[in-house]
Amino acid sequence: MRTKTYLSTLLGSLLLGVGALLFSSCGKAKPELHIYNWSDYFAEDTIRAFEKQYNCRVVYDVFESNEAMYAKLKAGASGYDVVFPSSYQAYMMHNEGMLETLDHSKIPNIANIDPKFLKIVSLDPSMSYSVPYMSGTTGIAVLADKVGEYEKSWAIYERADIKGRMTLLNDYREVLGAALKTLGYSINTTNPQQVAQAGEVVKKWKANIAKFASDEYKPGIASGEFYVVQGYSGDIMQVMEEAKIEYFLPKEGFSFWADDMVILKDAPNKDLAYQFINYMHDAEVAAANMEFTCYWAPNKAAYEHISEELANDPMIFLSDEQMDKGEQIIPLGAKDQIYMDVWAKVKSEE
Ligand code: SPD
């Protein structure tokens, strides 16, 4: 009996060994890492270099908003390892038990994270479930040649002369947040009347825009299809040289945000997920990602590796005065429903 068990175990191991050899020789047995992220958010070589260094394959899917990403995960999409939600969304996902509690011994490069960022921006300063990736602002980009004189204000969306040539993000916190700022309210108010008033402002803007768009605005302004777009700072900077594009932070106020890296609780390849997060905070990798994306990677070791041009760019490193005009979107828990209800009405009404 013992002999039989031993023999079958030996045979089993041999078969496994041969199988592994066969698979690896034709490249199929490489471990896989599944990433779910915003678009245009890595330098060109980031993923390829990681695959080479860790002898693995990265499968990379993109989303256009926190809402879309969350809905897909909630609808049962599984198989992702590392996801990049904004901090307020990561906080909500953590509260719902969707995220792995991070083992810092597996991410030694978190020693590179800028303590200033953890103090003033992070919603998870002990990085218990998230590691910050990039931070930026949401403002307005205009095609200067087409728009002529303009005031640096959200009121640009009232301009009927460029009707049909403007876009707003397809993101309820960002768009209602912008309208709340024009009314002098906080971007994070939980007062239902204030959010309802913001909804009325957005309805007026909606009459002048071509569409709510979170990805299309970028090629749209670069090609001249759109003249005014609400967009994310780095994405605008990436196409600024393709046309005469100007980006501004409206005088009434604007949002700033951070996107984080999290590991899902049901991630199939947690070891590789940890290696990836650690790799992303290698000083040189973080610097290359900053140069490409034009966002602020809060990695103090990376600052020595970025160009002088980037280090002095006021669109990336905001002055204290500008910071005071901005407000960070924070999670609202159950009160988030107030925004979702108003948004659903704004979107559905003609
Ligand atoms: N191309 C990357 C864009 C990242 C934008 N994330 C910010 C969302 C804030 N609501």
mmCIF file of C-alpha atoms and ligand atoms in Angstrom:
data_model
loop_
_atom_site.group_PDB
_atom_site.id
_atom_site.type_symbol
_atom_site.label_atom_id
_atom_site.label_comp_id
_atom_site.label_asym_id
_atom_site.label_seq_id
_atom_site.Cartn_x
_atom_site.Cartn_y
_atom_site.Cartn_z
ATOM 1 C CA MET A 1 0.000 0.000 0.000
ATOM 2 C CA ARG A 2 2.771 2.359 1.028
ATOM 3 C CA THR A 3 4.720 1.412 -2.106
ATOM 4 C CA LYS A 4 1.737 2.153 -4.300
ATOM 5 C CA THR A 5 1.244 5.576 -2.685
ATOM 6 C CA TYR A 6 4.911 6.379 -3.038
ATOM 7 C CA LEU A 7 4.948 5.299 -6.680
ATOM 8 C CA SER A 8 1.839 7.250 -7.609
ATOM 9 C CA THR A 9 3.210 10.338 -5.835
ATOM 10 C CA LEU A 10 6.493 9.951 -7.689
ATOM 11 C CA LEU A 11 4.702 9.514 -10.997
ATOM 12 C CA GLY A 12 2.493 12.498 -10.241
ATOM 13 C CA SER A 13 5.494 14.682 -9.452
ATOM 14 C CA LEU A 14 7.270 13.546 -12.587
ATOM 15 C CA LEU A 15 4.253 14.358 -14.717
ATOM 16 C CA LEU A 16 3.915 17.747 -13.067
ATOM 17 C CA GLY A 17 7.604 18.411 -13.602
ATOM 18 C CA VAL A 18 7.443 17.487 -17.294
ATOM 19 C CA GLY A 19 4.254 19.552 -17.661
ATOM 20 C CA ALA A 20 5.858 22.574 -16.063
ATOM 21 C CA LEU A 21 8.904 22.158 -18.276
ATOM 22 C CA LEU A 22 6.751 21.941 -21.388
ATOM 23 C CA PHE A 23 4.639 24.930 -20.437
ATOM 24 C CA SER A 24 7.550 27.103 -19.478
ATOM 25 C CA SER A 25 9.450 26.238 -22.629
ATOM 26 C CA CYS A 26 6.527 27.541 -24.728
ATOM 27 C CA GLY A 27 5.949 30.457 -22.336
ATOM 28 C CA LYS A 28 2.487 29.477 -21.072
ATOM 29 C CA ALA A 29 3.305 28.811 -17.451
ATOM 30 C CA LYS A 30 4.390 32.370 -16.673
ATOM 31 C CA PRO A 31 2.542 33.764 -13.675
ATOM 32 C CA GLU A 32 -0.020 36.395 -14.571
ATOM 33 C CA LEU A 33 -0.811 39.701 -12.931
ATOM 34 C CA HIS A 34 -4.170 41.279 -13.700
ATOM 35 C CA ILE A 35 -4.295 45.051 -13.368
ATOM 36 C CA TYR A 36 -7.346 47.326 -13.575
ATOM 37 C CA ASN A 37 -6.384 50.976 -13.999
ATOM 38 C CA TRP A 38 -7.220 54.318 -15.633
ATOM 39 C CA SER A 39 -5.945 54.766 -19.177
ATOM 40 C CA ASP A 40 -2.581 56.412 -20.045
ATOM 41 C CA TYR A 41 -1.353 55.959 -16.526
ATOM 42 C CA PHE A 42 2.021 54.191 -16.974
ATOM 43 C CA ALA A 43 5.163 55.203 -18.807
ATOM 44 C CA GLU A 44 5.600 53.272 -22.046
ATOM 45 C CA ASP A 45 8.143 50.830 -20.676
ATOM 46 C CA THR A 46 6.790 50.302 -17.139
ATOM 47 C CA ILE A 47 4.837 47.125 -17.758
ATOM 48 C CA ARG A 48 7.317 45.540 -20.166
ATOM 49 C CA ALA A 49 10.212 46.084 -17.748
ATOM 50 C CA PHE A 50 8.203 44.571 -14.885
ATOM 51 C CA GLU A 51 7.323 41.517 -16.977
ATOM 52 C CA LYS A 52 10.972 41.032 -17.823
ATOM 53 C CA GLN A 53 12.227 41.505 -14.287
ATOM 54 C CA TYR A 54 9.671 39.135 -12.744
ATOM 55 C CA ASN A 55 9.349 36.719 -15.662
ATOM 56 C CA CYS A 56 5.590 37.150 -15.731
ATOM 57 C CA ARG A 57 2.777 38.357 -17.948
ATOM 58 C CA VAL A 58 0.707 41.445 -17.146
ATOM 59 C CA VAL A 59 -2.891 41.687 -18.318
ATOM 60 C CA TYR A 60 -3.991 45.299 -18.195
ATOM 61 C CA ASP A 61 -7.627 46.484 -18.405
ATOM 62 C CA VAL A 62 -8.723 50.128 -18.191
ATOM 63 C CA PHE A 63 -11.717 51.979 -16.738
ATOM 64 C CA GLU A 64 -12.884 55.563 -17.245
ATOM 65 C CA SER A 65 -14.322 56.333 -13.819
ATOM 66 C CA ASN A 66 -14.384 55.048 -10.252
ATOM 67 C CA GLU A 67 -18.059 54.376 -10.699
ATOM 68 C CA ALA A 68 -17.537 52.137 -13.745
ATOM 69 C CA MET A 69 -14.712 50.227 -12.064
ATOM 70 C CA TYR A 70 -16.684 49.687 -8.856
ATOM 71 C CA ALA A 71 -19.819 48.604 -10.737
ATOM 72 C CA LYS A 72 -17.817 46.039 -12.714
ATOM 73 C CA LEU A 73 -16.208 44.576 -9.603
ATOM 74 C CA LYS A 74 -19.540 44.510 -7.784
ATOM 75 C CA ALA A 75 -21.178 42.799 -10.745
ATOM 76 C CA GLY A 76 -18.824 39.913 -10.088
ATOM 77 C CA ALA A 77 -15.782 40.646 -12.239
ATOM 78 C CA SER A 78 -13.076 38.719 -10.516
ATOM 79 C CA GLY A 79 -9.539 37.870 -11.400
ATOM 80 C CA TYR A 80 -8.023 41.312 -10.885
ATOM 81 C CA ASP A 81 -5.045 41.594 -8.561
ATOM 82 C CA VAL A 82 -4.143 45.292 -8.416
ATOM 83 C CA VAL A 83 -6.732 48.054 -8.899
ATOM 84 C CA PHE A 84 -6.212 51.850 -8.941
ATOM 85 C CA PRO A 85 -9.257 53.552 -7.366
ATOM 86 C CA SER A 86 -9.228 57.182 -6.247
ATOM 87 C CA SER A 87 -8.637 57.478 -2.507
ATOM 88 C CA TYR A 88 -12.275 58.200 -1.664
ATOM 89 C CA GLN A 89 -13.343 55.127 -3.633
ATOM 90 C CA ALA A 90 -10.621 52.959 -2.058
ATOM 91 C CA TYR A 91 -11.874 54.034 1.371
ATOM 92 C CA MET A 92 -15.391 52.870 0.484
ATOM 93 C CA MET A 93 -14.104 49.579 -0.930
ATOM 94 C CA HIS A 94 -12.076 49.008 2.219
ATOM 95 C CA ASN A 95 -15.162 49.602 4.366
ATOM 96 C CA GLU A 96 -16.984 47.005 2.315
ATOM 97 C CA GLY A 97 -14.274 44.437 2.980
ATOM 98 C CA MET A 98 -13.109 44.286 -0.644
ATOM 99 C CA LEU A 99 -9.433 45.033 0.007
ATOM 100 C CA GLU A 100 -6.443 43.144 1.350
ATOM 101 C CA THR A 101 -4.814 44.494 4.506
ATOM 102 C CA LEU A 102 -1.307 45.290 3.336
ATOM 103 C CA ASP A 103 1.773 43.536 4.663
ATOM 104 C CA HIS A 104 4.367 46.304 4.613
ATOM 105 C CA SER A 105 7.273 43.854 4.842
ATOM 106 C CA LYS A 106 6.445 42.938 1.239
ATOM 107 C CA ILE A 107 6.600 46.559 0.034
ATOM 108 C CA PRO A 108 9.960 47.889 1.267
ATOM 109 C CA ASN A 109 9.774 50.791 -1.220
ATOM 110 C CA ILE A 110 6.937 52.394 0.710
ATOM 111 C CA ALA A 111 9.799 53.953 2.676
ATOM 112 C CA ASN A 112 10.041 56.235 -0.393
ATOM 113 C CA ILE A 113 6.535 57.681 0.049
ATOM 114 C CA ASP A 114 6.587 61.412 0.708
ATOM 115 C CA PRO A 115 5.462 62.014 4.332
ATOM 116 C CA LYS A 116 4.095 65.438 3.312
ATOM 117 C CA PHE A 117 1.648 63.681 1.006
ATOM 118 C CA LEU A 118 0.573 61.257 3.726
ATOM 119 C CA LYS A 119 -0.045 64.189 6.031
ATOM 120 C CA ILE A 120 -1.967 66.509 3.742
ATOM 121 C CA VAL A 121 -3.615 64.337 1.078
ATOM 122 C CA SER A 122 -3.855 60.689 2.081
ATOM 123 C CA LEU A 123 -7.096 59.221 3.401
ATOM 124 C CA ASP A 124 -5.163 56.143 4.557
ATOM 125 C CA PRO A 125 -2.017 57.689 6.062
ATOM 126 C CA SER A 126 -0.887 54.412 7.626
ATOM 127 C CA MET A 127 -1.267 52.740 4.197
ATOM 128 C CA SER A 128 -3.116 49.880 5.792
ATOM 129 C CA TYR A 129 -5.096 49.014 2.651
ATOM 130 C CA SER A 130 -3.763 51.366 -0.065
ATOM 131 C CA VAL A 131 -0.510 52.780 -1.381
ATOM 132 C CA PRO A 132 -0.730 56.154 -3.146
ATOM 133 C CA TYR A 133 0.123 56.176 -6.844
ATOM 134 C CA MET A 134 -0.493 59.615 -8.371
ATOM 135 C CA SER A 135 -2.204 62.854 -7.480
ATOM 136 C CA GLY A 136 -3.573 65.619 -9.684
ATOM 137 C CA THR A 137 -6.273 68.243 -10.155
ATOM 138 C CA THR A 138 -9.471 68.479 -12.154
ATOM 139 C CA GLY A 139 -9.821 71.707 -14.113
ATOM 140 C CA ILE A 140 -10.725 73.074 -17.512
ATOM 141 C CA ALA A 141 -8.770 72.917 -20.761
ATOM 142 C CA VAL A 142 -9.559 75.289 -23.602
ATOM 143 C CA LEU A 143 -8.533 75.489 -27.210
ATOM 144 C CA ALA A 144 -7.354 79.074 -27.058
ATOM 145 C CA ASP A 145 -7.745 79.830 -30.781
ATOM 146 C CA LYS A 146 -11.395 78.825 -30.785
ATOM 147 C CA VAL A 147 -12.570 80.220 -27.475
ATOM 148 C CA GLY A 148 -11.139 83.742 -27.618
ATOM 149 C CA GLU A 149 -11.285 85.777 -24.414
ATOM 150 C CA TYR A 150 -12.472 83.846 -21.400
ATOM 151 C CA GLU A 151 -12.619 84.143 -17.668
ATOM 152 C CA LYS A 152 -11.041 81.387 -15.579
ATOM 153 C CA SER A 153 -14.392 80.256 -14.289
ATOM 154 C CA TRP A 154 -16.794 77.307 -14.436
ATOM 155 C CA ALA A 155 -19.168 79.856 -16.002
ATOM 156 C CA ILE A 156 -17.495 79.058 -19.325
ATOM 157 C CA TYR A 157 -20.080 76.263 -19.556
ATOM 158 C CA GLU A 158 -22.769 78.935 -19.905
ATOM 159 C CA ARG A 159 -21.344 80.113 -23.221
ATOM 160 C CA ALA A 160 -23.936 79.404 -25.883
ATOM 161 C CA ASP A 161 -21.560 80.554 -28.686
ATOM 162 C CA ILE A 162 -19.533 77.344 -28.278
ATOM 163 C CA LYS A 163 -22.510 75.122 -27.612
ATOM 164 C CA GLY A 164 -21.891 71.510 -28.642
ATOM 165 C CA ARG A 165 -18.115 71.949 -28.477
ATOM 166 C CA MET A 166 -17.705 71.394 -24.757
ATOM 167 C CA THR A 167 -17.570 68.306 -22.554
ATOM 168 C CA LEU A 168 -17.902 67.565 -18.865
ATOM 169 C CA LEU A 169 -16.534 64.450 -17.156
ATOM 170 C CA ASN A 170 -18.825 61.475 -16.837
ATOM 171 C CA ASP A 171 -18.252 61.494 -13.087
ATOM 172 C CA TYR A 172 -20.896 62.544 -10.583
ATOM 173 C CA ARG A 173 -18.588 63.700 -7.797
ATOM 174 C CA GLU A 174 -16.473 65.765 -10.184
ATOM 175 C CA VAL A 175 -19.310 67.433 -12.096
ATOM 176 C CA LEU A 176 -21.633 68.076 -9.154
ATOM 177 C CA GLY A 177 -18.516 69.118 -7.212
ATOM 178 C CA ALA A 178 -17.711 71.768 -9.842
ATOM 179 C CA ALA A 179 -21.288 73.067 -9.690
ATOM 180 C CA LEU A 180 -21.157 73.126 -5.875
ATOM 181 C CA LYS A 181 -18.014 75.246 -6.091
ATOM 182 C CA THR A 182 -19.722 77.757 -8.404
ATOM 183 C CA LEU A 183 -22.439 78.098 -5.752
ATOM 184 C CA GLY A 184 -19.855 78.630 -3.023
ATOM 185 C CA TYR A 185 -20.477 75.271 -1.322
ATOM 186 C CA SER A 186 -18.137 72.487 -0.349
ATOM 187 C CA ILE A 187 -17.451 69.745 -2.853
ATOM 188 C CA ASN A 188 -18.259 67.340 -0.022
ATOM 189 C CA THR A 189 -21.488 68.842 1.284
ATOM 190 C CA THR A 190 -24.106 66.379 2.451
ATOM 191 C CA ASN A 191 -26.853 68.997 2.484
ATOM 192 C CA PRO A 192 -29.492 67.652 0.047
ATOM 193 C CA GLN A 193 -30.718 71.157 -0.927
ATOM 194 C CA GLN A 194 -27.229 72.252 -1.878
ATOM 195 C CA VAL A 195 -26.656 69.138 -3.970
ATOM 196 C CA ALA A 196 -30.067 69.644 -5.627
ATOM 197 C CA GLN A 197 -29.114 73.247 -6.487
ATOM 198 C CA ALA A 198 -25.875 71.968 -7.966
ATOM 199 C CA GLY A 199 -27.939 69.582 -10.065
ATOM 200 C CA GLU A 200 -29.842 72.576 -11.498
ATOM 201 C CA VAL A 201 -26.558 74.254 -12.451
ATOM 202 C CA VAL A 202 -25.377 71.086 -14.193
ATOM 203 C CA LYS A 203 -28.653 70.889 -16.119
ATOM 204 C CA LYS A 204 -27.945 74.351 -17.558
ATOM 205 C CA TRP A 205 -24.413 73.311 -18.486
ATOM 206 C CA LYS A 206 -25.715 70.089 -19.974
ATOM 207 C CA ALA A 207 -27.708 72.087 -22.527
ATOM 208 C CA ASN A 208 -24.419 73.467 -23.906
ATOM 209 C CA ILE A 209 -22.189 70.407 -23.897
ATOM 210 C CA ALA A 210 -21.684 67.760 -26.561
ATOM 211 C CA LYS A 211 -21.485 64.966 -24.004
ATOM 212 C CA PHE A 212 -20.345 63.750 -20.632
ATOM 213 C CA ALA A 213 -16.988 62.138 -21.458
ATOM 214 C CA SER A 214 -14.178 60.883 -19.285
ATOM 215 C CA ASP A 215 -11.848 59.426 -21.920
ATOM 216 C CA GLU A 216 -12.903 61.018 -25.216
ATOM 217 C CA TYR A 217 -12.225 64.564 -24.066
ATOM 218 C CA LYS A 218 -8.506 64.098 -24.437
ATOM 219 C CA PRO A 219 -8.243 63.104 -28.125
ATOM 220 C CA GLY A 220 -11.235 65.405 -28.671
ATOM 221 C CA ILE A 221 -9.462 68.587 -27.594
ATOM 222 C CA ALA A 222 -6.193 67.536 -29.205
ATOM 223 C CA SER A 223 -7.911 67.059 -32.566
ATOM 224 C CA GLY A 224 -9.973 70.258 -32.337
ATOM 225 C CA GLU A 225 -13.318 68.489 -32.051
ATOM 226 C CA PHE A 226 -13.912 70.005 -28.591
ATOM 227 C CA TYR A 227 -13.004 73.553 -27.526
ATOM 228 C CA VAL A 228 -13.609 73.345 -23.777
ATOM 229 C CA VAL A 229 -13.260 70.191 -21.666
ATOM 230 C CA GLN A 230 -13.342 69.374 -17.988
ATOM 231 C CA GLY A 231 -10.340 67.122 -17.501
ATOM 232 C CA TYR A 232 -7.547 65.771 -15.350
ATOM 233 C CA SER A 233 -4.370 67.885 -15.204
ATOM 234 C CA GLY A 234 -1.845 65.265 -16.345
ATOM 235 C CA ASP A 235 -3.978 63.985 -19.193
ATOM 236 C CA ILE A 236 -4.312 67.534 -20.492
ATOM 237 C CA MET A 237 -0.570 68.128 -20.147
ATOM 238 C CA GLN A 238 0.080 64.970 -22.167
ATOM 239 C CA VAL A 239 -1.623 66.494 -25.229
ATOM 240 C CA MET A 240 -0.865 70.171 -24.657
ATOM 241 C CA GLU A 241 1.700 70.366 -27.430
ATOM 242 C CA GLU A 242 -0.629 68.881 -30.006
ATOM 243 C CA ALA A 243 -2.700 72.086 -30.201
ATOM 244 C CA LYS A 244 -2.880 75.508 -28.543
ATOM 245 C CA ILE A 245 -4.359 74.129 -25.336
ATOM 246 C CA GLU A 246 -4.520 76.069 -22.078
ATOM 247 C CA TYR A 247 -5.428 74.520 -18.712
ATOM 248 C CA PHE A 248 -6.771 76.464 -15.761
ATOM 249 C CA LEU A 249 -8.076 75.908 -12.257
ATOM 250 C CA PRO A 250 -11.365 77.855 -11.999
ATOM 251 C CA LYS A 251 -11.434 80.798 -9.612
ATOM 252 C CA GLU A 252 -14.445 79.388 -7.705
ATOM 253 C CA GLY A 253 -12.467 76.297 -6.740
ATOM 254 C CA PHE A 254 -11.671 72.830 -8.037
ATOM 255 C CA SER A 255 -11.033 69.288 -6.869
ATOM 256 C CA PHE A 256 -7.732 67.594 -6.248
ATOM 257 C CA TRP A 257 -7.464 63.884 -5.741
ATOM 258 C CA ALA A 258 -5.151 60.922 -5.438
ATOM 259 C CA ASP A 259 -5.388 57.506 -7.034
ATOM 260 C CA ASP A 260 -4.128 54.548 -5.040
ATOM 261 C CA MET A 261 -2.939 50.997 -5.598
ATOM 262 C CA VAL A 262 -4.908 48.329 -3.738
ATOM 263 C CA ILE A 263 -4.910 44.535 -3.746
ATOM 264 C CA LEU A 264 -8.314 42.911 -3.943
ATOM 265 C CA LYS A 265 -9.171 40.414 -1.230
ATOM 266 C CA ASP A 266 -9.844 37.758 -3.846
ATOM 267 C CA ALA A 267 -6.737 38.565 -5.926
ATOM 268 C CA PRO A 268 -5.470 35.346 -7.524
ATOM 269 C CA ASN A 269 -1.797 36.365 -7.430
ATOM 270 C CA LYS A 270 -1.119 38.346 -4.276
ATOM 271 C CA ASP A 271 2.654 37.740 -4.277
ATOM 272 C CA LEU A 272 3.019 39.257 -7.721
ATOM 273 C CA ALA A 273 0.638 42.076 -6.731
ATOM 274 C CA TYR A 274 2.944 42.994 -3.838
ATOM 275 C CA GLN A 275 5.975 42.842 -6.132
ATOM 276 C CA PHE A 276 4.216 45.142 -8.585
ATOM 277 C CA ILE A 277 3.270 47.749 -5.981
ATOM 278 C CA ASN A 278 6.804 47.649 -4.643
ATOM 279 C CA TYR A 279 8.230 48.018 -8.158
ATOM 280 C CA MET A 280 6.002 51.036 -8.846
ATOM 281 C CA HIS A 281 7.620 52.809 -5.926
ATOM 282 C CA ASP A 282 11.155 52.171 -7.048
ATOM 283 C CA ALA A 283 12.583 55.709 -7.370
ATOM 284 C CA GLU A 284 13.442 55.455 -11.066
ATOM 285 C CA VAL A 285 10.229 53.701 -12.056
ATOM 286 C CA ALA A 286 8.153 56.314 -10.203
ATOM 287 C CA ALA A 287 10.145 59.126 -11.850
ATOM 288 C CA ALA A 288 9.591 57.670 -15.332
ATOM 289 C CA ASN A 289 5.864 57.346 -14.638
ATOM 290 C CA MET A 290 5.745 60.955 -13.482
ATOM 291 C CA GLU A 291 7.524 62.192 -16.605
ATOM 292 C CA PHE A 292 5.087 60.326 -18.814
ATOM 293 C CA THR A 293 1.802 60.901 -16.994
ATOM 294 C CA CYS A 294 2.538 64.472 -15.783
ATOM 295 C CA TYR A 295 1.031 63.714 -12.380
ATOM 296 C CA TRP A 296 2.604 63.929 -8.923
ATOM 297 C CA ALA A 297 3.862 60.555 -7.726
ATOM 298 C CA PRO A 298 4.341 61.083 -3.984
ATOM 299 C CA ASN A 299 7.695 59.316 -3.925
ATOM 300 C CA LYS A 300 10.421 61.465 -2.380
ATOM 301 C CA ALA A 301 13.236 59.294 -3.771
ATOM 302 C CA ALA A 302 11.857 59.877 -7.290
ATOM 303 C CA TYR A 303 12.092 63.673 -7.041
ATOM 304 C CA GLU A 304 15.877 63.443 -7.577
ATOM 305 C CA HIS A 305 15.325 61.642 -10.870
ATOM 306 C CA ILE A 306 12.791 63.947 -12.537
ATOM 307 C CA SER A 307 13.660 66.726 -14.974
ATOM 308 C CA GLU A 308 13.960 70.308 -13.759
ATOM 309 C CA GLU A 309 11.078 71.228 -16.023
ATOM 310 C CA LEU A 310 8.752 68.777 -14.284
ATOM 311 C CA ALA A 311 10.034 69.633 -10.798
ATOM 312 C CA ASN A 312 9.165 73.289 -11.405
ATOM 313 C CA ASP A 313 5.841 72.743 -13.099
ATOM 314 C CA PRO A 314 3.089 74.554 -11.189
ATOM 315 C CA MET A 315 0.476 72.285 -12.749
ATOM 316 C CA ILE A 316 2.059 69.311 -10.954
ATOM 317 C CA PHE A 317 3.353 70.858 -7.752
ATOM 318 C CA LEU A 318 0.688 73.381 -6.757
ATOM 319 C CA SER A 319 1.578 76.483 -4.801
ATOM 320 C CA ASP A 320 0.100 76.770 -1.297
ATOM 321 C CA GLU A 321 -2.134 79.546 -2.605
ATOM 322 C CA GLN A 322 -3.564 77.291 -5.313
ATOM 323 C CA MET A 323 -3.904 74.408 -2.877
ATOM 324 C CA ASP A 324 -6.104 76.634 -0.727
ATOM 325 C CA LYS A 325 -8.574 77.027 -3.604
ATOM 326 C CA GLY A 326 -8.779 73.285 -4.125
ATOM 327 C CA GLU A 327 -10.734 70.764 -2.140
ATOM 328 C CA GLN A 328 -10.184 67.059 -1.967
ATOM 329 C CA ILE A 329 -13.115 64.753 -2.695
ATOM 330 C CA ILE A 330 -13.702 62.670 0.414
ATOM 331 C CA PRO A 331 -15.899 59.590 0.923
ATOM 332 C CA LEU A 332 -19.419 60.324 2.144
ATOM 333 C CA GLY A 333 -20.609 56.866 3.113
ATOM 334 C CA ALA A 334 -24.373 56.433 2.861
ATOM 335 C CA LYS A 335 -24.771 60.148 1.995
ATOM 336 C CA ASP A 336 -23.189 59.434 -1.371
ATOM 337 C CA GLN A 337 -26.695 58.408 -2.414
ATOM 338 C CA ILE A 338 -27.752 62.081 -2.344
ATOM 339 C CA TYR A 339 -25.289 62.735 -5.176
ATOM 340 C CA MET A 340 -26.194 59.603 -7.093
ATOM 341 C CA ASP A 341 -29.900 60.472 -7.043
ATOM 342 C CA VAL A 342 -29.332 64.025 -8.278
ATOM 343 C CA TRP A 343 -26.905 62.777 -10.910
ATOM 344 C CA ALA A 344 -29.347 60.152 -12.179
ATOM 345 C CA LYS A 345 -31.968 62.912 -12.639
ATOM 346 C CA VAL A 346 -29.530 65.234 -14.406
ATOM 347 C CA LYS A 347 -28.480 62.471 -16.778
ATOM 348 C CA SER A 348 -31.980 61.234 -17.581
ATOM 349 C CA GLU A 349 -33.846 64.535 -18.040
ATOM 350 C CA GLU A 350 -33.919 66.147 -21.464
HETATM 351 N N1 SPD B 1 -5.388 59.022 -17.037
HETATM 352 C C1 SPD B 1 -5.470 58.947 -15.631
HETATM 353 C C2 SPD B 1 -6.560 59.774 -15.037
HETATM 354 C C3 SPD B 1 -6.684 59.561 -13.595
HETATM 355 C C4 SPD B 1 -7.793 60.309 -13.018
HETATM 356 N N2 SPD B 1 -8.134 59.915 -11.745
HETATM 357 C C5 SPD B 1 -8.776 60.873 -10.972
HETATM 358 C C6 SPD B 1 -10.171 60.685 -10.650
HETATM 359 C C7 SPD B 1 -10.694 61.689 -9.688
HETATM 360 N N3 SPD B 1 -12.112 61.709 -9.603
#
